[in-house]
Amino acid sequence: MKHTILLGAQWGDEGKGKVVDKLSESVEWVIRFQGGNNAGHSLWVNGKKTVLHLIPSGILHPHTMCLIGEGVVLDATVFEIEIQKLIESGVFKQAKDRIRVAERTHLILPLHRALDQYRELEAKGTKGHIGTTGRGIGPAYETKALRRGIRALDLFDEITLNGKLEHLHSAYLTLLGKEQMAELKAETLKQIPTWKKLLEPLLVDSTSLLKKIDAEGKSMLFEGAQGVMLDLDHGTYPYVTSSFTTSAYAGIGAGFPKILKTAKVVGVAKAYVTRVGSGPFATEMLGKHVEGELETGETIRKIGQEFGATTGRPRRIGWQDLVALKYAVDVAGIDALGIMKGDVLAGMKEWKVCVGYRKPNGSLYETFPARAEELEAVVPVYETIPGWNKATPDDPHYEQYLLMIEKYCGVPVHYVGFGPEREALVTRGMK
Ligand code: IMP
């Protein structure tokens, strides 16, 4: 199998960076195709923690090239900071040696960040509050769909750039007011020379680049951000991100759909479930369905360091949810799973796995509920399994858990993560 598409199979933060890091040992290109710097991949290499928000995690291998596809929304200021940090830590000498950016990529501007914050503040305390990362992701996709966005290549056409900026900012004049709008536009204009200098040597036509790479027989890894359950179409709408997180979008977000015919799709999930931000979460440990689960959740948060890599927010914690995981496998076309962080649960006497959702009237759901309101009201059906001492396949109880996941979801578990270090990952039963 030459190409791989790697996705989060839950609500993000599944530990994808670690699997990307492993797979990057043997791939030539790592490509991001959606999302932006709302993502946060924490990687532990040689005892040192590196957090990447925008640049693909594959960058930590000296031989890999990285591409940011046009399905991504790019905050050039954050991009610059991240590049600078990588240069300082000796990962590479110059960004242009190892990173490319699709010229059609939409930029996140100060306007987008301001809109994100404005909307979240306005919705605080209501059902409309999404709990976004506040990075301007949703508004950047919004202005893209509105056909007023600024793309990376627009920076290099000075004759039309001003008009495009005016057209974009004027759309939100009534909402944010003249004064703030003038400030936001001025802030953008001030940044443009820096962004141009940074991006000029990196911009490419992604389709022709990927076509060439494919023809040369090189392998590609498409690195998904967030998770299937946050997908704009198929996630727990409206409590989702604003991009498409299933495998199909890997073909779109970098302009090379041919890879969908041959790529293997790997979905990464945790041994438990976490979620940040608002939205339904059937197996959340809130003390609603299982006695003492609030305390269990707190312990898991502490041991698993479950705080957002981007915002530092405490993540919500839950029992494993195979109903949601199976749905993610089906809707995202996942061929194999990676199960991470079972080590966090090691030593527990028993563990609960949700294998069905009941309606308030007692009957079972046959499909994954599409309405957030329904999802909020489901009663999870749990099976209790024995705990394990070691989260590796040679521990019989953990292996039993992995077999249960495989049987329920109908796909094999190929990767097992059992600790934060790069080495704490084994492949399991791969052909
Ligand atoms: P946005 O992507 O910043 O618009 O946030 C929308 C929703 O997606 C919020 O619930 C965020 O917490 C969630 N989200 C966005 N990015 C990530 C991520 O990388 N990990 C986990 N949750 C995320």
Short mmCIF file of C-alpha atoms and ligand atoms in Angstrom, two decimals:
data_model
loop_
_atom_site.label_atom_id
_atom_site.label_comp_id
_atom_site.label_asym_id
_atom_site.label_seq_id
_atom_site.Cartn_x
_atom_site.Cartn_y
_atom_site.Cartn_z
CA MET A 1 0.00 0.00 0.00
CA LYS A 2 1.71 3.18 -1.15
CA HIS A 3 -0.42 5.99 0.21
CA THR A 4 -2.09 6.39 3.59
CA ILE A 5 -4.83 8.68 4.82
CA LEU A 6 -4.75 9.10 8.56
CA LEU A 7 -7.81 10.43 10.39
CA GLY A 8 -9.02 11.04 13.90
CA ALA A 9 -11.90 8.63 14.50
CA GLN A 10 -13.42 10.45 17.48
CA TRP A 11 -13.64 14.18 18.36
CA GLY A 12 -9.97 15.00 17.79
CA ASP A 13 -6.97 14.66 20.11
CA GLU A 14 -6.77 10.91 19.56
CA GLY A 15 -2.98 10.81 19.38
CA LYS A 16 -2.75 10.97 15.59
CA GLY A 17 0.59 12.79 15.69
CA LYS A 18 2.24 9.70 17.12
CA VAL A 19 0.99 7.43 14.32
CA VAL A 20 1.89 10.05 11.70
CA ASP A 21 5.34 10.19 13.22
CA LYS A 22 5.69 6.40 12.96
CA LEU A 23 4.36 6.21 9.40
CA SER A 24 6.54 9.15 8.34
CA GLU A 25 9.60 6.94 8.83
CA SER A 26 8.76 5.33 5.52
CA VAL A 27 6.92 8.00 3.50
CA GLU A 28 8.32 10.76 1.37
CA TRP A 29 5.56 13.36 1.59
CA VAL A 30 3.19 14.29 4.42
CA ILE A 31 0.22 16.39 3.42
CA ARG A 32 -2.37 18.33 5.39
CA PHE A 33 -5.67 18.73 3.60
CA GLN A 34 -8.16 20.41 5.98
CA GLY A 35 -8.46 22.47 9.15
CA GLY A 36 -5.89 24.96 10.32
CA ASN A 37 -4.12 25.86 13.51
CA ASN A 38 -7.11 24.66 15.55
CA ALA A 39 -5.26 21.35 15.48
CA GLY A 40 -2.54 20.56 17.97
CA HIS A 41 -0.29 17.55 17.70
CA SER A 42 1.94 16.91 20.70
CA LEU A 43 4.97 14.82 19.90
CA TRP A 44 7.59 13.51 22.28
CA VAL A 45 10.93 12.93 20.62
CA ASN A 46 14.12 12.33 22.62
CA GLY A 47 12.36 13.45 25.79
CA LYS A 48 11.41 16.78 24.24
CA LYS A 49 7.83 17.89 23.62
CA THR A 50 7.03 19.55 20.30
CA VAL A 51 3.55 20.89 19.62
CA LEU A 52 2.60 21.49 16.02
CA HIS A 53 -0.61 23.23 14.99
CA LEU A 54 -0.21 23.75 11.29
CA ILE A 55 2.91 22.11 9.93
CA PRO A 56 2.41 18.38 9.37
CA SER A 57 3.88 16.21 12.15
CA GLY A 58 5.97 14.42 9.51
CA ILE A 59 8.38 17.36 9.57
CA LEU A 60 10.18 15.77 12.52
CA HIS A 61 11.70 13.17 10.20
CA PRO A 62 14.60 14.74 8.31
CA HIS A 63 13.79 13.05 4.98
CA THR A 64 10.09 14.01 4.69
CA MET A 65 8.72 16.82 2.61
CA CYS A 66 5.51 18.50 3.76
CA LEU A 67 2.65 20.08 1.86
CA ILE A 68 -0.14 22.26 3.18
CA GLY A 69 -3.01 21.70 0.78
CA GLU A 70 -5.66 24.20 -0.28
CA GLY A 71 -8.29 22.56 1.90
CA VAL A 72 -6.41 24.03 4.87
CA VAL A 73 -6.98 27.59 6.11
CA LEU A 74 -3.63 29.15 6.85
CA ASP A 75 -2.77 31.71 9.49
CA ALA A 76 0.53 32.96 8.08
CA THR A 77 1.55 34.57 11.37
CA VAL A 78 1.17 31.29 13.26
CA PHE A 79 2.92 29.52 10.38
CA GLU A 80 5.88 31.84 10.68
CA ILE A 81 6.18 31.33 14.45
CA GLU A 82 6.02 27.55 14.04
CA ILE A 83 8.70 27.58 11.34
CA GLN A 84 10.90 29.78 13.51
CA LYS A 85 10.58 27.35 16.44
CA LEU A 86 11.49 24.41 14.23
CA ILE A 87 14.53 26.23 12.87
CA GLU A 88 15.63 27.13 16.41
CA SER A 89 15.23 23.54 17.58
CA GLY A 90 17.37 22.37 14.66
CA VAL A 91 14.68 20.40 12.83
CA PHE A 92 15.61 22.11 9.59
CA LYS A 93 17.62 25.04 8.33
CA GLN A 94 15.06 26.78 6.18
CA ALA A 95 11.37 26.20 5.66
CA LYS A 96 11.75 26.27 1.91
CA ASP A 97 13.85 23.11 2.02
CA ARG A 98 11.03 20.97 3.37
CA ILE A 99 7.64 22.73 3.20
CA ARG A 100 5.35 23.68 0.36
CA VAL A 101 2.02 25.51 0.45
CA ALA A 102 -0.74 25.19 -2.16
CA GLU A 103 -1.19 28.56 -3.82
CA ARG A 104 -4.99 28.35 -3.59
CA THR A 105 -4.94 28.05 0.22
CA HIS A 106 -7.22 30.55 1.95
CA LEU A 107 -5.63 32.78 4.56
CA ILE A 108 -6.89 33.37 8.08
CA LEU A 109 -6.78 37.13 8.65
CA PRO A 110 -7.23 39.22 11.81
CA LEU A 111 -10.84 39.69 10.64
CA HIS A 112 -11.50 35.95 10.92
CA ARG A 113 -10.13 35.73 14.44
CA ALA A 114 -12.21 38.74 15.48
CA LEU A 115 -15.37 37.20 13.98
CA ASP A 116 -14.73 33.88 15.74
CA GLN A 117 -14.35 35.61 19.08
CA TYR A 118 -17.32 37.92 18.49
CA ARG A 119 -19.67 35.02 17.69
CA GLU A 120 -18.53 32.87 20.58
CA LEU A 121 -18.94 35.74 23.01
CA GLU A 122 -22.36 36.59 21.61
CA ALA A 123 -23.52 32.95 21.99
CA LYS A 124 -22.05 32.40 25.46
CA GLY A 125 -24.53 30.67 27.75
CA THR A 126 -26.82 29.68 24.86
CA LYS A 127 -27.23 26.53 22.79
CA GLY A 128 -25.43 28.32 19.96
CA HIS A 129 -22.13 28.32 21.82
CA ILE A 130 -19.76 25.94 20.00
CA GLY A 131 -16.70 26.38 22.18
CA THR A 132 -14.41 26.91 19.17
CA THR A 133 -10.66 27.20 19.47
CA GLY A 134 -11.05 30.91 18.66
CA ARG A 135 -8.47 30.69 15.86
CA GLY A 136 -10.73 32.06 13.14
CA ILE A 137 -11.20 28.69 11.44
CA GLY A 138 -14.98 28.79 10.95
CA PRO A 139 -15.03 32.39 9.64
CA ALA A 140 -12.16 31.62 7.22
CA TYR A 141 -14.19 28.77 5.70
CA GLU A 142 -17.24 31.02 5.79
CA THR A 143 -15.60 33.75 3.70
CA LYS A 144 -14.26 31.07 1.36
CA ALA A 145 -17.82 29.88 0.74
CA LEU A 146 -18.96 33.50 0.52
CA ARG A 147 -16.42 33.87 -2.32
CA ARG A 148 -14.73 36.82 -0.64
CA GLY A 149 -11.74 35.00 0.89
CA ILE A 150 -8.10 35.93 0.34
CA ARG A 151 -5.95 33.13 -1.04
CA ALA A 152 -2.19 32.85 -0.66
CA LEU A 153 -1.61 33.68 -4.30
CA ASP A 154 -3.68 36.89 -3.98
CA LEU A 155 -0.89 38.42 -1.90
CA PHE A 156 1.26 38.64 -5.01
CA ASP A 157 -1.17 40.60 -7.15
CA GLU A 158 -1.00 44.08 -5.68
CA ILE A 159 -3.35 45.55 -8.26
CA THR A 160 -6.31 43.43 -7.17
CA LEU A 161 -5.39 42.70 -3.53
CA ASN A 162 -6.68 45.94 -2.08
CA GLY A 163 -10.00 45.58 -3.83
CA LYS A 164 -10.33 42.00 -2.58
CA LEU A 165 -9.56 43.05 0.99
CA GLU A 166 -12.14 45.83 0.75
CA HIS A 167 -14.75 43.45 -0.66
CA LEU A 168 -14.08 41.00 2.20
CA HIS A 169 -14.13 43.52 5.04
CA SER A 170 -17.19 45.34 3.74
CA ALA A 171 -19.25 42.15 4.20
CA TYR A 172 -18.89 42.45 8.00
CA LEU A 173 -19.03 46.23 8.39
CA THR A 174 -22.47 46.25 9.97
CA LEU A 175 -21.59 43.46 12.35
CA LEU A 176 -18.27 44.70 13.71
CA GLY A 177 -18.54 48.45 13.06
CA LYS A 178 -16.46 50.91 11.06
CA GLU A 179 -13.78 51.49 13.66
CA GLN A 180 -12.90 47.86 14.38
CA MET A 181 -13.07 47.05 10.69
CA ALA A 182 -10.55 49.78 9.86
CA GLU A 183 -8.23 48.46 12.60
CA LEU A 184 -8.49 44.88 11.36
CA LYS A 185 -7.80 45.88 7.79
CA ALA A 186 -4.82 48.02 8.81
CA GLU A 187 -3.44 45.11 10.86
CA THR A 188 -3.70 42.88 7.81
CA LEU A 189 -1.98 45.39 5.53
CA LYS A 190 0.84 45.70 8.04
CA GLN A 191 1.44 41.94 8.01
CA ILE A 192 1.32 41.45 4.27
CA PRO A 193 5.02 42.14 3.47
CA THR A 194 6.08 39.52 6.08
CA TRP A 195 3.59 36.97 4.77
CA LYS A 196 4.75 37.54 1.19
CA LYS A 197 8.37 37.04 2.11
CA LEU A 198 7.52 33.85 3.96
CA LEU A 199 5.22 32.33 1.39
CA GLU A 200 6.82 33.33 -1.90
CA PRO A 201 9.38 30.49 -2.05
CA LEU A 202 6.88 27.92 -0.79
CA LEU A 203 3.86 28.30 -3.07
CA VAL A 204 3.07 25.52 -5.51
CA ASP A 205 0.31 24.20 -7.70
CA SER A 206 -0.52 21.21 -5.53
CA THR A 207 -2.16 19.08 -8.25
CA SER A 208 0.84 19.11 -10.52
CA LEU A 209 3.19 18.59 -7.59
CA LEU A 210 1.29 15.54 -6.28
CA LYS A 211 0.87 14.15 -9.80
CA LYS A 212 4.65 14.29 -10.23
CA ILE A 213 5.32 12.74 -6.82
CA ASP A 214 2.89 9.91 -7.61
CA ALA A 215 4.44 9.31 -11.04
CA GLU A 216 7.87 9.07 -9.41
CA GLY A 217 6.52 6.26 -7.23
CA LYS A 218 6.90 8.22 -4.00
CA SER A 219 4.59 7.57 -1.08
CA MET A 220 2.26 10.10 0.51
CA LEU A 221 0.70 10.31 3.92
CA PHE A 222 -2.38 12.51 4.25
CA GLU A 223 -2.53 13.80 7.81
CA GLY A 224 -6.06 14.58 8.97
CA ALA A 225 -6.75 17.08 11.72
CA GLN A 226 -9.61 17.04 14.29
CA GLY A 227 -11.77 13.92 14.00
CA VAL A 228 -14.59 12.31 12.04
CA MET A 229 -17.17 13.24 14.68
CA LEU A 230 -16.30 16.92 14.12
CA ASP A 231 -16.89 16.69 10.34
CA LEU A 232 -19.08 19.48 9.00
CA ASP A 233 -21.41 17.10 7.14
CA HIS A 234 -21.26 13.92 9.19
CA GLY A 235 -20.26 14.98 12.70
CA THR A 236 -22.44 16.01 15.62
CA TYR A 237 -23.70 19.14 13.82
CA PRO A 238 -23.76 21.99 14.73
CA TYR A 239 -21.11 21.13 17.33
CA VAL A 240 -18.47 20.48 14.71
CA THR A 241 -15.56 22.19 13.06
CA SER A 242 -15.99 23.93 9.70
CA SER A 243 -14.01 21.56 7.51
CA PHE A 244 -14.47 18.03 6.23
CA THR A 245 -12.58 15.45 8.23
CA THR A 246 -13.38 12.18 6.44
CA SER A 247 -11.09 10.37 4.00
CA ALA A 248 -12.90 11.65 0.91
CA TYR A 249 -11.66 15.16 1.60
CA ALA A 250 -8.02 14.03 1.48
CA GLY A 251 -8.63 13.74 -2.25
CA ILE A 252 -10.09 17.21 -2.50
CA GLY A 253 -8.09 19.25 -0.01
CA ALA A 254 -4.80 18.82 -1.84
CA GLY A 255 -6.21 18.57 -5.36
CA PHE A 256 -5.28 14.96 -6.07
CA PRO A 257 -8.31 12.65 -5.77
CA LYS A 258 -6.50 9.80 -7.52
CA ILE A 259 -5.00 8.75 -4.19
CA LEU A 260 -8.44 7.71 -2.95
CA LYS A 261 -8.31 4.67 -5.24
CA THR A 262 -5.26 3.17 -3.59
CA ALA A 263 -4.75 4.76 -0.19
CA LYS A 264 -5.28 2.81 3.01
CA VAL A 265 -7.40 4.76 5.49
CA VAL A 266 -6.28 4.54 9.11
CA GLY A 267 -8.53 5.91 11.86
CA VAL A 268 -7.01 6.71 15.22
CA ALA A 269 -9.04 6.48 18.43
CA LYS A 270 -8.24 6.50 22.10
CA ALA A 271 -8.99 3.59 24.43
CA TYR A 272 -11.42 6.06 26.02
CA VAL A 273 -13.11 9.15 24.58
CA THR A 274 -12.47 12.87 24.97
CA ARG A 275 -14.09 15.96 23.57
CA VAL A 276 -13.36 19.69 23.89
CA GLY A 277 -15.97 22.36 23.39
CA SER A 278 -19.74 21.98 23.50
CA GLY A 279 -21.87 19.25 22.02
CA PRO A 280 -23.40 15.87 22.77
CA PHE A 281 -21.19 13.19 24.29
CA ALA A 282 -23.17 10.04 25.15
CA THR A 283 -20.54 8.31 27.30
CA GLU A 284 -19.24 11.37 29.15
CA MET A 285 -18.38 10.64 32.77
CA LEU A 286 -20.81 13.00 34.46
CA GLY A 287 -22.16 10.72 37.15
CA LYS A 288 -25.39 10.30 35.15
CA HIS A 289 -25.24 6.58 34.34
CA VAL A 290 -22.42 5.00 36.33
CA GLU A 291 -21.68 5.45 40.01
CA GLY A 292 -18.30 7.06 40.77
CA GLU A 293 -17.58 7.92 37.14
CA LEU A 294 -16.94 11.61 37.86
CA GLU A 295 -13.89 10.66 39.92
CA THR A 296 -12.77 8.15 37.27
CA GLY A 297 -12.96 10.94 34.67
CA GLU A 298 -10.85 13.24 36.77
CA THR A 299 -8.18 10.57 37.26
CA ILE A 300 -8.06 9.87 33.52
CA ARG A 301 -7.77 13.60 32.75
CA LYS A 302 -4.87 13.88 35.14
CA ILE A 303 -2.97 10.77 34.09
CA GLY A 304 -3.71 11.26 30.40
CA GLN A 305 -2.87 14.97 30.50
CA GLU A 306 -6.17 15.68 28.83
CA PHE A 307 -5.87 19.41 28.32
CA GLY A 308 -6.15 20.96 24.84
CA ALA A 309 -2.83 21.28 22.99
CA THR A 310 -4.15 24.46 21.34
CA THR A 311 -6.21 26.15 24.03
CA GLY A 312 -5.21 24.38 27.26
CA ARG A 313 -8.89 23.71 28.02
CA PRO A 314 -9.62 20.60 30.13
CA ARG A 315 -11.01 17.91 27.87
CA ARG A 316 -14.29 16.20 28.68
CA ILE A 317 -13.75 12.49 29.43
CA GLY A 318 -15.88 9.45 28.65
CA TRP A 319 -16.07 5.66 28.49
CA GLN A 320 -15.30 4.04 25.14
CA ASP A 321 -18.16 4.53 22.69
CA LEU A 322 -18.21 1.82 20.03
CA VAL A 323 -21.49 3.07 18.58
CA ALA A 324 -19.81 6.35 17.64
CA LEU A 325 -16.58 4.63 16.60
CA LYS A 326 -18.39 2.21 14.27
CA TYR A 327 -20.26 5.14 12.75
CA ALA A 328 -16.93 6.94 12.19
CA VAL A 329 -15.46 3.83 10.54
CA ASP A 330 -18.41 3.61 8.16
CA VAL A 331 -18.82 7.29 7.32
CA ALA A 332 -15.10 7.94 6.86
CA GLY A 333 -14.23 4.74 5.01
CA ILE A 334 -11.72 3.59 7.63
CA ASP A 335 -9.81 0.39 6.75
CA ALA A 336 -7.87 -0.08 9.99
CA LEU A 337 -7.74 1.45 13.44
CA GLY A 338 -5.05 2.65 15.79
CA ILE A 339 -6.00 2.50 19.50
CA MET A 340 -4.03 4.86 21.68
CA LYS A 341 -3.50 5.66 25.33
CA GLY A 342 -4.74 2.40 26.85
CA ASP A 343 -1.81 2.86 29.26
CA VAL A 344 -3.75 5.70 30.91
CA LEU A 345 -6.35 3.16 32.03
CA ALA A 346 -3.88 0.48 33.10
CA GLY A 347 -4.47 -0.81 36.63
CA MET A 348 -8.23 -0.15 36.60
CA LYS A 349 -10.24 -3.14 37.82
CA GLU A 350 -12.75 -2.91 35.02
CA TRP A 351 -13.65 -0.77 32.03
CA LYS A 352 -16.96 0.13 30.41
CA VAL A 353 -17.62 0.01 26.70
CA CYS A 354 -20.77 1.43 25.15
CA VAL A 355 -22.27 -1.02 22.66
CA GLY A 356 -25.68 0.55 22.05
CA TYR A 357 -27.79 3.68 22.48
CA ARG A 358 -31.25 3.51 23.95
CA LYS A 359 -33.98 6.05 23.33
CA PRO A 360 -35.65 7.49 26.44
CA ASN A 361 -38.56 5.06 25.76
CA GLY A 362 -36.14 2.11 26.09
CA SER A 363 -35.89 1.03 22.46
CA LEU A 364 -32.51 0.79 20.77
CA TYR A 365 -31.28 3.09 18.02
CA GLU A 366 -30.43 1.23 14.84
CA THR A 367 -28.48 4.07 13.24
CA PHE A 368 -26.35 6.85 14.69
CA PRO A 369 -28.73 9.70 15.66
CA ALA A 370 -28.35 12.72 13.39
CA ARG A 371 -29.87 15.30 15.73
CA ALA A 372 -27.72 16.73 18.50
CA GLU A 373 -30.79 16.93 20.75
CA GLU A 374 -31.46 13.21 20.37
CA LEU A 375 -27.83 12.35 20.99
CA GLU A 376 -27.89 14.33 24.18
CA ALA A 377 -30.78 12.24 25.47
CA VAL A 378 -29.52 8.74 24.59
CA VAL A 379 -28.99 6.21 27.37
CA PRO A 380 -25.79 4.26 26.72
CA VAL A 381 -25.82 0.48 26.98
CA TYR A 382 -22.55 -0.65 28.55
CA GLU A 383 -20.64 -3.89 28.62
CA THR A 384 -18.13 -4.22 31.44
CA ILE A 385 -14.79 -5.80 30.59
CA PRO A 386 -11.87 -6.69 32.88
CA GLY A 387 -9.12 -4.08 33.27
CA TRP A 388 -5.54 -4.62 32.11
CA ASN A 389 -2.06 -4.09 33.51
CA LYS A 390 -0.30 -3.25 30.27
CA ALA A 391 -1.84 -1.63 27.19
CA THR A 392 -0.07 -3.87 24.70
CA PRO A 393 -1.42 -6.84 22.74
CA ASP A 394 0.61 -9.28 24.87
CA ASP A 395 -1.59 -8.43 27.87
CA PRO A 396 -4.51 -10.91 27.50
CA HIS A 397 -7.11 -8.50 28.88
CA TYR A 398 -6.02 -5.65 26.63
CA GLU A 399 -5.95 -7.99 23.65
CA GLN A 400 -9.50 -9.01 24.57
CA TYR A 401 -10.50 -5.32 24.46
CA LEU A 402 -8.83 -4.85 21.05
CA LEU A 403 -10.62 -7.92 19.69
CA MET A 404 -13.92 -6.53 20.97
CA ILE A 405 -13.27 -3.23 19.13
CA GLU A 406 -12.38 -5.10 15.94
CA LYS A 407 -15.45 -7.31 16.11
CA TYR A 408 -17.85 -4.42 16.74
CA CYS A 409 -16.34 -2.04 14.17
CA GLY A 410 -15.59 -4.65 11.51
CA VAL A 411 -12.02 -3.45 10.86
CA PRO A 412 -8.67 -4.57 12.30
CA VAL A 413 -6.69 -2.69 14.93
CA HIS A 414 -3.27 -2.22 13.33
CA TYR A 415 -1.60 0.22 15.71
CA VAL A 416 -1.49 0.22 19.48
CA GLY A 417 -0.08 3.21 21.35
CA PHE A 418 0.92 2.72 24.98
CA GLY A 419 2.76 5.85 26.10
CA PRO A 420 3.77 9.34 24.98
CA GLU A 421 7.25 8.49 23.65
CA ARG A 422 7.86 7.91 19.95
CA GLU A 423 8.81 4.27 20.68
CA ALA A 424 5.61 3.46 22.59
CA LEU A 425 3.70 2.21 19.57
CA VAL A 426 3.41 -1.32 18.19
CA THR A 427 1.90 -2.60 14.98
CA ARG A 428 -0.45 -5.50 15.43
CA GLY A 429 -1.43 -8.34 13.11
CA MET A 430 -0.61 -6.49 9.89
CA LYS A 431 -0.38 -8.33 6.60
P1 IMP B 1 -13.14 25.36 15.55
O1 IMP B 1 -12.55 24.27 14.72
O2 IMP B 1 -12.10 26.20 16.23
O3 IMP B 1 -14.16 26.17 14.81
O4 IMP B 1 -13.94 24.66 16.76
C1 IMP B 1 -15.13 23.88 16.53
C2 IMP B 1 -15.18 22.67 17.44
O5 IMP B 1 -14.14 21.75 17.09
C3 IMP B 1 -14.95 22.99 18.92
O6 IMP B 1 -15.71 22.09 19.69
C4 IMP B 1 -13.48 22.70 19.13
O7 IMP B 1 -13.16 22.39 20.46
C5 IMP B 1 -13.31 21.49 18.21
N1 IMP B 1 -11.94 21.34 17.71
C6 IMP B 1 -11.33 22.04 16.73
N2 IMP B 1 -10.09 21.60 16.54
C7 IMP B 1 -9.90 20.59 17.39
C8 IMP B 1 -8.81 19.68 17.64
O8 IMP B 1 -7.76 19.72 17.01
N3 IMP B 1 -9.01 18.77 18.63
C9 IMP B 1 -10.18 18.66 19.31
N4 IMP B 1 -11.22 19.46 19.10
C10 IMP B 1 -11.09 20.41 18.14
#
